[in-house]
Structures are given as C-alpha cells and as structure tokens.
Backbone atoms as SQL, in Angstrom:
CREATE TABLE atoms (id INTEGER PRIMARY KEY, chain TEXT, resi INTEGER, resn TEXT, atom TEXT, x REAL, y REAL, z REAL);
INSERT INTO atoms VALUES
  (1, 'A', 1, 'UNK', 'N', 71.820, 71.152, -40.903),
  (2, 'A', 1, 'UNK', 'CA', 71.338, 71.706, -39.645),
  (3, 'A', 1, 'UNK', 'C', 70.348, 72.825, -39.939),
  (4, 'A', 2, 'UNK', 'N', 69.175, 73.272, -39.141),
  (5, 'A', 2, 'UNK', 'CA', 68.342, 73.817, -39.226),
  (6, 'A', 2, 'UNK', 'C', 68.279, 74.840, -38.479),
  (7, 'A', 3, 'UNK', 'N', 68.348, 76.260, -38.681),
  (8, 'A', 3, 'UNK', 'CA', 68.440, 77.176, -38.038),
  (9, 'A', 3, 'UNK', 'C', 66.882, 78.012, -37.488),
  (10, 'A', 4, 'UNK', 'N', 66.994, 78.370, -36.372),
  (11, 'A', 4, 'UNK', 'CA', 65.401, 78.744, -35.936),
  (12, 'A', 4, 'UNK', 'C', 65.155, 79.969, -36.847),
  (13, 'A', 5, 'UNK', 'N', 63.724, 80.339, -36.962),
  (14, 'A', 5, 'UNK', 'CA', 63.504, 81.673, -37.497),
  (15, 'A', 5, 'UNK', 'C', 64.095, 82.528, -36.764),
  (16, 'A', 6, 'UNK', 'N', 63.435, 83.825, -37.395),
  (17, 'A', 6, 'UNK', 'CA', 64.065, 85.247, -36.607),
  (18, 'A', 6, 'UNK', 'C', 62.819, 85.061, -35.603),
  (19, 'A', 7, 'UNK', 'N', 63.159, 85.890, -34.427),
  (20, 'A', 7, 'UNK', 'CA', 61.595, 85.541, -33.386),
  (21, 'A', 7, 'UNK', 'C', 61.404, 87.120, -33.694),
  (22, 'A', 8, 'UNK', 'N', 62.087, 87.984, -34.339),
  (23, 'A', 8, 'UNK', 'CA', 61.377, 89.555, -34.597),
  (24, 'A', 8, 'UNK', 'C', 60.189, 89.754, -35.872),
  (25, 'A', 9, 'UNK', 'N', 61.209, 88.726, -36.708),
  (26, 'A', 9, 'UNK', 'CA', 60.008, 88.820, -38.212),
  (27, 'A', 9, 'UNK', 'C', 59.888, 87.910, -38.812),
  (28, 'A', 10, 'UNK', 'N', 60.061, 86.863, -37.896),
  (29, 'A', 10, 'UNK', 'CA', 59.554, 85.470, -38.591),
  (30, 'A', 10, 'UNK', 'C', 60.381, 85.033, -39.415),
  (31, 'A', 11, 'UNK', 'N', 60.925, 85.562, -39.994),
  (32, 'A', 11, 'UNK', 'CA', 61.784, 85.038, -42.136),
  (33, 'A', 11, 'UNK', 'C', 62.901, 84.061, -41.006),
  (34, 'A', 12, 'UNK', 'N', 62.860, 82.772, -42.076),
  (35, 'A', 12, 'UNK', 'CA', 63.625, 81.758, -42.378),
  (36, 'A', 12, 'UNK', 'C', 65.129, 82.083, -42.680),
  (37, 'A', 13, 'UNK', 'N', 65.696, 82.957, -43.428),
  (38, 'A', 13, 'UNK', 'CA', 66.456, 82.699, -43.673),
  (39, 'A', 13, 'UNK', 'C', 67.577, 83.627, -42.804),
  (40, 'A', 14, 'UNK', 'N', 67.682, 82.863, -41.372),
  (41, 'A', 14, 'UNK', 'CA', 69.112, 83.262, -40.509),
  (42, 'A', 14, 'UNK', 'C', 70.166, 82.653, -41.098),
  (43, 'A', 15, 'UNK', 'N', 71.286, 83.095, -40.608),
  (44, 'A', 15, 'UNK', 'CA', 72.648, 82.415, -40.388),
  (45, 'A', 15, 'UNK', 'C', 73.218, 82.847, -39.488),
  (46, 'A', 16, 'UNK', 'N', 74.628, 81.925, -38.985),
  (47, 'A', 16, 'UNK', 'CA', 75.167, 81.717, -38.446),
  (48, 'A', 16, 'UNK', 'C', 76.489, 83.347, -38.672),
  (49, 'A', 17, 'UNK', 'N', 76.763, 83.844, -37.440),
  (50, 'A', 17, 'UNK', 'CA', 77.921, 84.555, -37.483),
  (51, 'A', 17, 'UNK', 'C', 78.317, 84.641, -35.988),
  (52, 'A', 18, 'UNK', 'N', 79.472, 83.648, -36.065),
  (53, 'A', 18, 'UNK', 'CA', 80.131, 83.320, -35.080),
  (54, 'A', 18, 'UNK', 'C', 79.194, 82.855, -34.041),
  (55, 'A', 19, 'UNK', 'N', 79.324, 83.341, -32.702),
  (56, 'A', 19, 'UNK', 'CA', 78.248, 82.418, -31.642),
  (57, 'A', 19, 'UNK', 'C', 76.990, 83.522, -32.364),
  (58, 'A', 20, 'UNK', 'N', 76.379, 84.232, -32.866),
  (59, 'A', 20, 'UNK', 'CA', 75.070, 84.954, -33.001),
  (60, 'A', 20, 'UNK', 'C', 75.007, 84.293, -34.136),
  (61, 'A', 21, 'UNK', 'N', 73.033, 83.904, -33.965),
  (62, 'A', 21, 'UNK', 'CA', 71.993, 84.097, -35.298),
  (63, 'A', 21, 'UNK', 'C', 71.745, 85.685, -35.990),
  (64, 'A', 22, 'UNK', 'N', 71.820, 85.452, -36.718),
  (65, 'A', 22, 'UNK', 'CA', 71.415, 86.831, -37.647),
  (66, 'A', 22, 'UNK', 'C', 70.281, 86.989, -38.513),
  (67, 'A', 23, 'UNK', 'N', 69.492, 87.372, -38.653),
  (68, 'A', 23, 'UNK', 'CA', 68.511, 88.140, -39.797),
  (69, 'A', 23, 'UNK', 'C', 68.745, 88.843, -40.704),
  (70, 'A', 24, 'UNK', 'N', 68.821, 88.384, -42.094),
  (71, 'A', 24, 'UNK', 'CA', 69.218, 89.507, -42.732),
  (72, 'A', 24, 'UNK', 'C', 68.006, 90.059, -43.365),
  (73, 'A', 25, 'UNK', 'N', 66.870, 89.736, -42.927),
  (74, 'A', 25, 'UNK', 'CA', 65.664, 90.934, -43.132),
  (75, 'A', 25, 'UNK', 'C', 65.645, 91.762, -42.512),
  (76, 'A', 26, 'UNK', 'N', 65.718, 91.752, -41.189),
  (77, 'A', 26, 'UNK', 'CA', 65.422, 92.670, -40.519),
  (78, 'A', 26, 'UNK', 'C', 66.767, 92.761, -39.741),
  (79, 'A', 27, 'UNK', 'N', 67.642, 92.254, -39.822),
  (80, 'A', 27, 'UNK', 'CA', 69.067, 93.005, -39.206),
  (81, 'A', 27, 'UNK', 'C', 69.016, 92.365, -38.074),
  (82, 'A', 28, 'UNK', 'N', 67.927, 92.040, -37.070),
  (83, 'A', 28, 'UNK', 'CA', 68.079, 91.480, -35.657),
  (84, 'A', 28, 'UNK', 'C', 69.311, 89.838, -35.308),
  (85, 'A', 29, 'UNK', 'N', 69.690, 90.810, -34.565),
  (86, 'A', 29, 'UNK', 'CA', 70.868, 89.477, -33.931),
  (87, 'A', 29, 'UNK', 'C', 70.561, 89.045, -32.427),
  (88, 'A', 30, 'UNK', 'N', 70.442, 87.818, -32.361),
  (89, 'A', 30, 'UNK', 'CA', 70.415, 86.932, -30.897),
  (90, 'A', 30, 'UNK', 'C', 71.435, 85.998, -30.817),
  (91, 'A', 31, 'UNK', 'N', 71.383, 85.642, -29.779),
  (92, 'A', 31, 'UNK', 'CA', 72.213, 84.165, -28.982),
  (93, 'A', 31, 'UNK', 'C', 71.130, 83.119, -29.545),
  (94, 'A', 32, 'UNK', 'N', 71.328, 81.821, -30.133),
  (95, 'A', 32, 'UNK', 'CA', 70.461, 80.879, -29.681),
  (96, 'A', 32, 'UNK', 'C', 70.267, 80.258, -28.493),
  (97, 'A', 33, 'UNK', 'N', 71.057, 80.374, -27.506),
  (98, 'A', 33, 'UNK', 'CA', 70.550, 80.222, -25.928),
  (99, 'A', 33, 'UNK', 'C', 69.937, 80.943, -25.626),
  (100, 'A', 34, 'UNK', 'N', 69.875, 82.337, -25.677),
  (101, 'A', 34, 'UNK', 'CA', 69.136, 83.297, -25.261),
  (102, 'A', 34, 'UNK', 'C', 68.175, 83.820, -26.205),
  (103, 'A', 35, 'UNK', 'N', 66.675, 83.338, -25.571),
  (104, 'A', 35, 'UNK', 'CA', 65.497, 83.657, -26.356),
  (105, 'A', 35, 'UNK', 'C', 64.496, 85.073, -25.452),
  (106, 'A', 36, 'UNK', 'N', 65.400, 84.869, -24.956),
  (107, 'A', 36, 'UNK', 'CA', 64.804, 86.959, -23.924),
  (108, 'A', 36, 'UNK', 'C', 64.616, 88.110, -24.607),
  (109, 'A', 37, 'UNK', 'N', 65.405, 88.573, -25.496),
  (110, 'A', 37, 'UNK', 'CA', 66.003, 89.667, -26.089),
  (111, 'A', 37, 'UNK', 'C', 64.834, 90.057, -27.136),
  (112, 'A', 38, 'UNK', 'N', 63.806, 88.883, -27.237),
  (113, 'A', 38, 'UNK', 'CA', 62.485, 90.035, -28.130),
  (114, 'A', 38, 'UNK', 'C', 62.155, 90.838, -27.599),
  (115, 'A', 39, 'UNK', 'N', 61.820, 91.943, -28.456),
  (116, 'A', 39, 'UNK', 'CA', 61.922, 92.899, -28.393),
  (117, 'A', 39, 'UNK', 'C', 60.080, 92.402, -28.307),
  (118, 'A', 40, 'UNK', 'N', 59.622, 93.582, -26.919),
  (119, 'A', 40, 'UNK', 'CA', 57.735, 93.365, -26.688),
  (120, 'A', 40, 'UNK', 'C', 57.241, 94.703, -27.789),
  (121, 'A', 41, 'UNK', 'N', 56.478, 94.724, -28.383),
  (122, 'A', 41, 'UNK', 'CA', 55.531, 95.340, -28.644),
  (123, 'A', 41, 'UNK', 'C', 55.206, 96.283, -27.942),
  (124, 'A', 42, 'UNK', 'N', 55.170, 97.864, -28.406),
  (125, 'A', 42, 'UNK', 'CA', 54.736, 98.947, -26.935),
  (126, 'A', 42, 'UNK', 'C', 53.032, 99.142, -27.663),
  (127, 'A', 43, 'UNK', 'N', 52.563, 98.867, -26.555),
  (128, 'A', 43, 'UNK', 'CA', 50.468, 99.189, -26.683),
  (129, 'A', 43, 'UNK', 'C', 50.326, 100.345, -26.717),
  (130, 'A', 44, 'UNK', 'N', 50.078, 101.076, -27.308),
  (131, 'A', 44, 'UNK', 'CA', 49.440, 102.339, -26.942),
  (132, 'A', 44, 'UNK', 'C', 47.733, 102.413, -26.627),
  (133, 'A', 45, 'UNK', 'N', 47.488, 103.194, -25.575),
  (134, 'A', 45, 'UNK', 'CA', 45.805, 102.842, -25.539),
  (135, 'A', 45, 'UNK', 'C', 45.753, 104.416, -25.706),
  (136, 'A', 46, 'UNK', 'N', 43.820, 104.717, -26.166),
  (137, 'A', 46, 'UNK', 'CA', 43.277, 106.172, -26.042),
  (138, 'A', 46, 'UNK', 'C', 42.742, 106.159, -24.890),
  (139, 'A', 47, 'UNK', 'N', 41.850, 107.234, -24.418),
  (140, 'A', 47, 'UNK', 'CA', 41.839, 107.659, -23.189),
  (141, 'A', 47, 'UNK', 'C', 40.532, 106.738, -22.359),
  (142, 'A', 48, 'UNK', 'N', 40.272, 106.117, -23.488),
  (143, 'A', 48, 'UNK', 'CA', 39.009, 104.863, -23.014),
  (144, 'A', 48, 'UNK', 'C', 39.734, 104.000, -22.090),
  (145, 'A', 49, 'UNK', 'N', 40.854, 103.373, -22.833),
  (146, 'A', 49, 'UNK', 'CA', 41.409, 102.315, -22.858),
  (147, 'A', 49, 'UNK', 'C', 41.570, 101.570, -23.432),
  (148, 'A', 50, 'UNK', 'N', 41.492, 101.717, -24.422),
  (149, 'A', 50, 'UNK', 'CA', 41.174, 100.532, -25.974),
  (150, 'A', 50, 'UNK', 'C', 42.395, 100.887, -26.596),
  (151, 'A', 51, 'UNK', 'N', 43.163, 99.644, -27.106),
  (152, 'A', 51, 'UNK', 'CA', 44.165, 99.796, -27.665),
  (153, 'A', 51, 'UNK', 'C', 43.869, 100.271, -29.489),
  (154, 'A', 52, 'UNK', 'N', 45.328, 101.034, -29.198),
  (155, 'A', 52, 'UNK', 'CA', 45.271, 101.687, -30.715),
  (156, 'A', 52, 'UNK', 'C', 46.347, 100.841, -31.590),
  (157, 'A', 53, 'UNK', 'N', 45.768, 100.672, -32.629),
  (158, 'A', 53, 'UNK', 'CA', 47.087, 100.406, -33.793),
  (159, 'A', 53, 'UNK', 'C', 46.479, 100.990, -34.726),
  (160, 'A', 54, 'UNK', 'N', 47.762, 100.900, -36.003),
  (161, 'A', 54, 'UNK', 'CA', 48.550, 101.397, -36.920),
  (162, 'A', 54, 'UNK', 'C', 46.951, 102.124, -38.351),
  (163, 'A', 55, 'UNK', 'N', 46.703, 102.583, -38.678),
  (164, 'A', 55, 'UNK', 'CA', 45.138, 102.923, -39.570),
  (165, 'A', 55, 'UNK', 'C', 43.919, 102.664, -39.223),
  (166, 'A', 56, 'UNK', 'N', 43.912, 103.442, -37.283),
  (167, 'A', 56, 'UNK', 'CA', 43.091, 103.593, -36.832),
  (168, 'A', 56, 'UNK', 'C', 42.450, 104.795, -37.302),
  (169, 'A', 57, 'UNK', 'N', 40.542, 104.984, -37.062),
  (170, 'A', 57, 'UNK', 'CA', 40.344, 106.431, -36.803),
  (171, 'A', 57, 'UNK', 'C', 39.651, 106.677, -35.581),
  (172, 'A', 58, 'UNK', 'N', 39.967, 107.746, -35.214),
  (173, 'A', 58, 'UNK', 'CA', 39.859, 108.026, -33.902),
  (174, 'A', 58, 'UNK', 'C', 39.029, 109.497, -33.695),
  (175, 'A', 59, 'UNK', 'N', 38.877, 109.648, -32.732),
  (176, 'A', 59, 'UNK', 'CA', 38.321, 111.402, -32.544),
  (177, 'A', 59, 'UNK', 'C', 39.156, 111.869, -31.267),
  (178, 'A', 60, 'UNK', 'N', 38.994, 113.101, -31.274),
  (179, 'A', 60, 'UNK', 'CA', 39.932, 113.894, -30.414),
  (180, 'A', 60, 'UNK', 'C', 38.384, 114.665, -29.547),
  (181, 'A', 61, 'UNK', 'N', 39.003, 114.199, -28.233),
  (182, 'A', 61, 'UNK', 'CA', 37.906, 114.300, -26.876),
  (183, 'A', 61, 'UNK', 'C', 37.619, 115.584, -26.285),
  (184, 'A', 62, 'UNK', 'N', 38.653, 116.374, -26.342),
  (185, 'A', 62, 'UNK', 'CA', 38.546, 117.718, -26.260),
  (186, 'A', 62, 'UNK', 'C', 39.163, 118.954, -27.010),
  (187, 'A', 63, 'UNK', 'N', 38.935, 119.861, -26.985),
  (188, 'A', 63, 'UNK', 'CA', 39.754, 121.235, -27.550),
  (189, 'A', 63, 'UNK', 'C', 40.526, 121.231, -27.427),
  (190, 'A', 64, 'UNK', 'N', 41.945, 121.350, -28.636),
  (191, 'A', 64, 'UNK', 'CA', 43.136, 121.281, -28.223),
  (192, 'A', 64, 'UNK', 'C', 43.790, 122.270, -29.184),
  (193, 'A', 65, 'UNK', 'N', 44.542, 123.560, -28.547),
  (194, 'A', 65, 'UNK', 'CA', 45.204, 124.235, -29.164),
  (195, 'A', 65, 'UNK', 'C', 46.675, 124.106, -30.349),
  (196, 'A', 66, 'UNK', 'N', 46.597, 124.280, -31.215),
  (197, 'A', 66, 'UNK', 'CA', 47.905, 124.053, -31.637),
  (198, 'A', 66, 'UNK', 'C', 48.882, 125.279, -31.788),
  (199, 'A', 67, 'UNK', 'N', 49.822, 123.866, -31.387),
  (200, 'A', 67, 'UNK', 'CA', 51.167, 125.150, -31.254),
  (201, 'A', 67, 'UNK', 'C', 51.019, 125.559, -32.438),
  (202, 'A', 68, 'UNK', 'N', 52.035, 127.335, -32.636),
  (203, 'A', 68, 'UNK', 'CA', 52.617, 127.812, -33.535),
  (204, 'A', 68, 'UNK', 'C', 51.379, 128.141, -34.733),
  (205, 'A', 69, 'UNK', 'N', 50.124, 128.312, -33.854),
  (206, 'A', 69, 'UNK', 'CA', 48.771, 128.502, -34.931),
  (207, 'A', 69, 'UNK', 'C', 47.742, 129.288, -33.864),
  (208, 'A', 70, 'UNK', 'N', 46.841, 129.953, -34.690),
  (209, 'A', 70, 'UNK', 'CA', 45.713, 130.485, -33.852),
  (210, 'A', 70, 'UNK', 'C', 44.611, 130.067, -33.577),
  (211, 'A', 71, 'UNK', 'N', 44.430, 128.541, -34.232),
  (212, 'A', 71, 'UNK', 'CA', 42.990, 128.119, -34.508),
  (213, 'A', 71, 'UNK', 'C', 43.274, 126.811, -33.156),
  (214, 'A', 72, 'UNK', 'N', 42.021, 126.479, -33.219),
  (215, 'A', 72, 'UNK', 'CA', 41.987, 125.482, -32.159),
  (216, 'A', 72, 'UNK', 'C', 41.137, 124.136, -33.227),
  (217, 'A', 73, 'UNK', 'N', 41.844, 122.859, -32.398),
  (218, 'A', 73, 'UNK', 'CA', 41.476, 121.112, -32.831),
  (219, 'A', 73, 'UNK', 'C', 40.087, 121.392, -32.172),
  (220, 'A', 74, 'UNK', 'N', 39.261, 120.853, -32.578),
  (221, 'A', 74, 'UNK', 'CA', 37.726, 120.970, -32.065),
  (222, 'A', 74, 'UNK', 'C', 37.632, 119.619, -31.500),
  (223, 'A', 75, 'UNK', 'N', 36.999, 118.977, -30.278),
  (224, 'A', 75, 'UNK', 'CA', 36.115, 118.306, -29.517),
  (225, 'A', 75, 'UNK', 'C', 35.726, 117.779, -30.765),
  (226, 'A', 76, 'UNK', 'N', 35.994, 116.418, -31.353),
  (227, 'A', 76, 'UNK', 'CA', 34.834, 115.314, -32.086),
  (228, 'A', 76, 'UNK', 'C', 35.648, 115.239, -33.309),
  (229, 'A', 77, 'UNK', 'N', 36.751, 115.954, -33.606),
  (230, 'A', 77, 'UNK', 'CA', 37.192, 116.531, -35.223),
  (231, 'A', 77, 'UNK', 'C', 37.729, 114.712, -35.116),
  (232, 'A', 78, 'UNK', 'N', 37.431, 114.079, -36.125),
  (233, 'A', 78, 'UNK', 'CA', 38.001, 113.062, -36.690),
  (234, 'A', 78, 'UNK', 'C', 38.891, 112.783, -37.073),
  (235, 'A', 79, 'UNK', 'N', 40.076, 112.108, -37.212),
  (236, 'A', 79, 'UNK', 'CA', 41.662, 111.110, -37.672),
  (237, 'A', 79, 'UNK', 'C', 41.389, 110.210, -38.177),
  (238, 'A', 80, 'UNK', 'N', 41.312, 110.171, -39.461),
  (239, 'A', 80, 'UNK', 'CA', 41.341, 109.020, -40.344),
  (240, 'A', 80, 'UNK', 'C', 43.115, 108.328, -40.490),
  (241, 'A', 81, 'UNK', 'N', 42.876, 106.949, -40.670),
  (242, 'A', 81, 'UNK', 'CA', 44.364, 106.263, -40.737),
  (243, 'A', 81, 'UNK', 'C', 45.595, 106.962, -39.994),
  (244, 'A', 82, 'UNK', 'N', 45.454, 106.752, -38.663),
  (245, 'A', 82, 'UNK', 'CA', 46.416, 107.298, -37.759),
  (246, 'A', 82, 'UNK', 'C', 48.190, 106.713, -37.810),
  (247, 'A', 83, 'UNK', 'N', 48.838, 106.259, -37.884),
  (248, 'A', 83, 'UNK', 'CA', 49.827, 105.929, -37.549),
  (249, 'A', 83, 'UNK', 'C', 50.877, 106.372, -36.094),
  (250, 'A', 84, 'UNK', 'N', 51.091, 105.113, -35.135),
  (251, 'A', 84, 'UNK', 'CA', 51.521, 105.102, -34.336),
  (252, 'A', 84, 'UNK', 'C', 53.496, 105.193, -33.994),
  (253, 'A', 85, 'UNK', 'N', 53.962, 106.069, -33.393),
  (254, 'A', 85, 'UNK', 'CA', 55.421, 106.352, -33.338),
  (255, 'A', 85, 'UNK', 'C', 55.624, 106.465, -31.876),
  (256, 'A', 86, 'UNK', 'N', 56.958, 106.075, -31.672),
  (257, 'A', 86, 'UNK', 'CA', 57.674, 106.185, -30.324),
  (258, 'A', 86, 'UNK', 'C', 57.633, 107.909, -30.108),
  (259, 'A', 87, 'UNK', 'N', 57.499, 108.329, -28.813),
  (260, 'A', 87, 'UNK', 'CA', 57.644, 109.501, -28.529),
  (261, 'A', 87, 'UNK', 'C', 56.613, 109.966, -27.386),
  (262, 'A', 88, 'UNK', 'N', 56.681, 111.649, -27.083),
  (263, 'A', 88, 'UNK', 'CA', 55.355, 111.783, -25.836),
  (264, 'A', 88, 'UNK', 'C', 54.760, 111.990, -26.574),
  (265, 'A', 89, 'UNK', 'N', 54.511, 112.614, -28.066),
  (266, 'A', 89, 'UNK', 'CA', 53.004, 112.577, -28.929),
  (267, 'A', 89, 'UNK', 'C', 52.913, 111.347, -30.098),
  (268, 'A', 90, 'UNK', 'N', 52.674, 110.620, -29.277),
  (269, 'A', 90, 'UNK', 'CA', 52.519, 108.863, -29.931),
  (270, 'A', 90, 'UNK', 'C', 51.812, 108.811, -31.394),
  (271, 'A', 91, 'UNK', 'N', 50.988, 109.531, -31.675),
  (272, 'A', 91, 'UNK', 'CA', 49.529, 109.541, -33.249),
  (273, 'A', 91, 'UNK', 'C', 50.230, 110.462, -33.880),
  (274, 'A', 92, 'UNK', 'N', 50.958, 110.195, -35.468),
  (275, 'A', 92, 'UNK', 'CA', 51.744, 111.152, -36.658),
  (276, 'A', 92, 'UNK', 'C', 50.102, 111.058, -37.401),
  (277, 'A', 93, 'UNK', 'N', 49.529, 112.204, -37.851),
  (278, 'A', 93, 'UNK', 'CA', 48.590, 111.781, -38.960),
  (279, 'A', 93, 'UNK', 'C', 48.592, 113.399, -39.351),
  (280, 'A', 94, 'UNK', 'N', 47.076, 113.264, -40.309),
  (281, 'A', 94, 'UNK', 'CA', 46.797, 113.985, -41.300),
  (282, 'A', 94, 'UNK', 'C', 45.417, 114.842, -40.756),
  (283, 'A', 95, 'UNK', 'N', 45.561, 115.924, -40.634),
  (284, 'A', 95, 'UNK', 'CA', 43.573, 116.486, -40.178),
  (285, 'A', 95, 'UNK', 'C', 43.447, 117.263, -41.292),
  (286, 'A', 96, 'UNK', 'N', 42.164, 117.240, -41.775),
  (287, 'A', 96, 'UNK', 'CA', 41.924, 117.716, -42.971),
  (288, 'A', 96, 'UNK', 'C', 41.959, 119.254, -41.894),
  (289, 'A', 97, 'UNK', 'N', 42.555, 120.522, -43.189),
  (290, 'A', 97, 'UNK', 'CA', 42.335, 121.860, -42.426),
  (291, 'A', 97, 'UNK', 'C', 43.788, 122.325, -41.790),
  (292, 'A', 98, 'UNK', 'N', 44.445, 121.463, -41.213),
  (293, 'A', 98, 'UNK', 'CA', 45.621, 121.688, -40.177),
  (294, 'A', 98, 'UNK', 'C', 46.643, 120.646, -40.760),
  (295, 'A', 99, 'UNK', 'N', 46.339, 120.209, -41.653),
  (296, 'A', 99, 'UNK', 'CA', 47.818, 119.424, -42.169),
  (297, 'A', 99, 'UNK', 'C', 48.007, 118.233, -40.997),
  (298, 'A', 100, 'UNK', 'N', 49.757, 117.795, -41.543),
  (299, 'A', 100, 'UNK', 'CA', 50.786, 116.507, -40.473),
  (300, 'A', 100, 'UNK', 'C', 50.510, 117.017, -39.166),
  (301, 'A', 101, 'UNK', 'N', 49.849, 116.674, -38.182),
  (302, 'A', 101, 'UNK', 'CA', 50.421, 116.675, -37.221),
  (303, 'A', 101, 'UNK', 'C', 50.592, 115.855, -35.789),
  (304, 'A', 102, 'UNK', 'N', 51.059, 115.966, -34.540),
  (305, 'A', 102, 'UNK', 'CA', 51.149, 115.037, -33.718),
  (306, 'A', 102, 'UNK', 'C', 50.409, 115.126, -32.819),
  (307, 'A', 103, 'UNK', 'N', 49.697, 113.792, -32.139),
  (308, 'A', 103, 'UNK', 'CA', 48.628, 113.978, -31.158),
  (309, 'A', 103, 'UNK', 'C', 48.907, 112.756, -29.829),
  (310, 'A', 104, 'UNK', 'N', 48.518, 113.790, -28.620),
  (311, 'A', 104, 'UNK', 'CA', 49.112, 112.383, -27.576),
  (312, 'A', 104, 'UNK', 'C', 48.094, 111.311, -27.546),
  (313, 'A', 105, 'UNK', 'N', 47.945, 109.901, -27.595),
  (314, 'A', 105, 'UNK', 'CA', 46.499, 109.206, -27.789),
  (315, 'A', 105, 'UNK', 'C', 45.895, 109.498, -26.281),
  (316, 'A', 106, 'UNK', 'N', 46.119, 110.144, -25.150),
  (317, 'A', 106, 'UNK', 'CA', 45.615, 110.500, -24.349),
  (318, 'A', 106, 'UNK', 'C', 44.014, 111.490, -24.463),
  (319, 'A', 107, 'UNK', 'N', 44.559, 112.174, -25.561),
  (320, 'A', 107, 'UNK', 'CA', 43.330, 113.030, -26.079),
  (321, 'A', 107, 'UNK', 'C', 42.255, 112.778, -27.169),
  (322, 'A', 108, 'UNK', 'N', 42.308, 111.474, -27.789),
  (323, 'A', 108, 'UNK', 'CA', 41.770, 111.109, -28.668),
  (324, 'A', 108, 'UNK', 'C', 41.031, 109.086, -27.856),
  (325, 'A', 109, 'UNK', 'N', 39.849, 109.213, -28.466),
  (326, 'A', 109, 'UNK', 'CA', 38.548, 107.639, -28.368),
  (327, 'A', 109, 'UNK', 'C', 39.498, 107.021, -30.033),
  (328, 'A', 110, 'UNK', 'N', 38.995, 105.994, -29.742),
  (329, 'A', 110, 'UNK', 'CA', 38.658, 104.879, -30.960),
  (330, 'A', 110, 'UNK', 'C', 37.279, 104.951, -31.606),
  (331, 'A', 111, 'UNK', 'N', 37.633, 104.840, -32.658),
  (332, 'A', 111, 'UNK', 'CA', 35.527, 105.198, -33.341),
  (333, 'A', 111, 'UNK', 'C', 35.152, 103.283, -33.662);
C-alpha cells in the first residue's frame, strides 16, 4: 500500500500511526480523509504591495527611530537578505551601522 506524501514538505516517507499519517521530516500529522489542515503560507507584502520573501533587499521609506538608541534609520538606508518571521515586526535582518534588528514590512519597498 502506498502512502500519500506529506502535503507540508512533500517527503515520501509517511507512516501510518493509528488512524493519523505522520511525517517524520517535518513532524506534521493529518487524517487521510482530511486534506484541510495545510497549513497556508502567511504573504507578507511592503508598503507597495509587492510581496516579500525570505533574502529579499529592500529599503526603508521613511525615518525611523530606534528604540533604546539616539540615532535615527534614514529614508532609502538599504536591507540586504532580509528574513521573514511571525510577529508585528515581520523583517529580522542586519543594517550595516545598527546591527540585528526588527522592521515592520509596512515601512520598507522591494528594490
């Protein structure tokens, strides 16, 4: 008998535990009756509207103060290889000058 892929990460090799399919790549468990439970993809867009993913670079649209510092993000300052996270400041990256930090993609274009 032939068991379906995982519908989270594709890999072949499910099994059977009790009525649930299992993944043991990625841990995800379903019903094989029930094909609902994928999990969607969350989009994040910048303030254009253009969707962002994962080693984007981007620019930041206006002046933006940072907490817990005296200097201010400048209008145009560039984000090289952004990485995207759950949360209200969605962009974890790197600015040369100001180190790790978090940015809402509300305030930042796609280049």
């Amino acid at each position: 008998m032939s068991l379906p892929n995982c519908p989270k990460c594709n890999s072949e090799y499910t099994y059977e535990d009790g009525t649930m399919l299992v993944c043991p790549m990625c841990a995800h468990e379903w019903s094989p009756e029930d094909t609902s439970d994928v999990e969607e993809e969350k989009v994040y867009r910048d303030a254009n509207g253009n969707v962002l993913q994962d080693g984007d670079t981007v620019s930041v649209i206006k002046d933006l103060k940072v907490k817990g510092s005296s200097s201010t993000l400048k209008q145009g300052t560039r984000v090289k290889n952004i990485r995207l996270v759950d949360g209200d400041h969605n962009i974890d990256c790197k600015i040369d000058g100001f180190g790790a930090m978090k940015l809402k993609s509300e305030f930042v274009k796609k280049i």
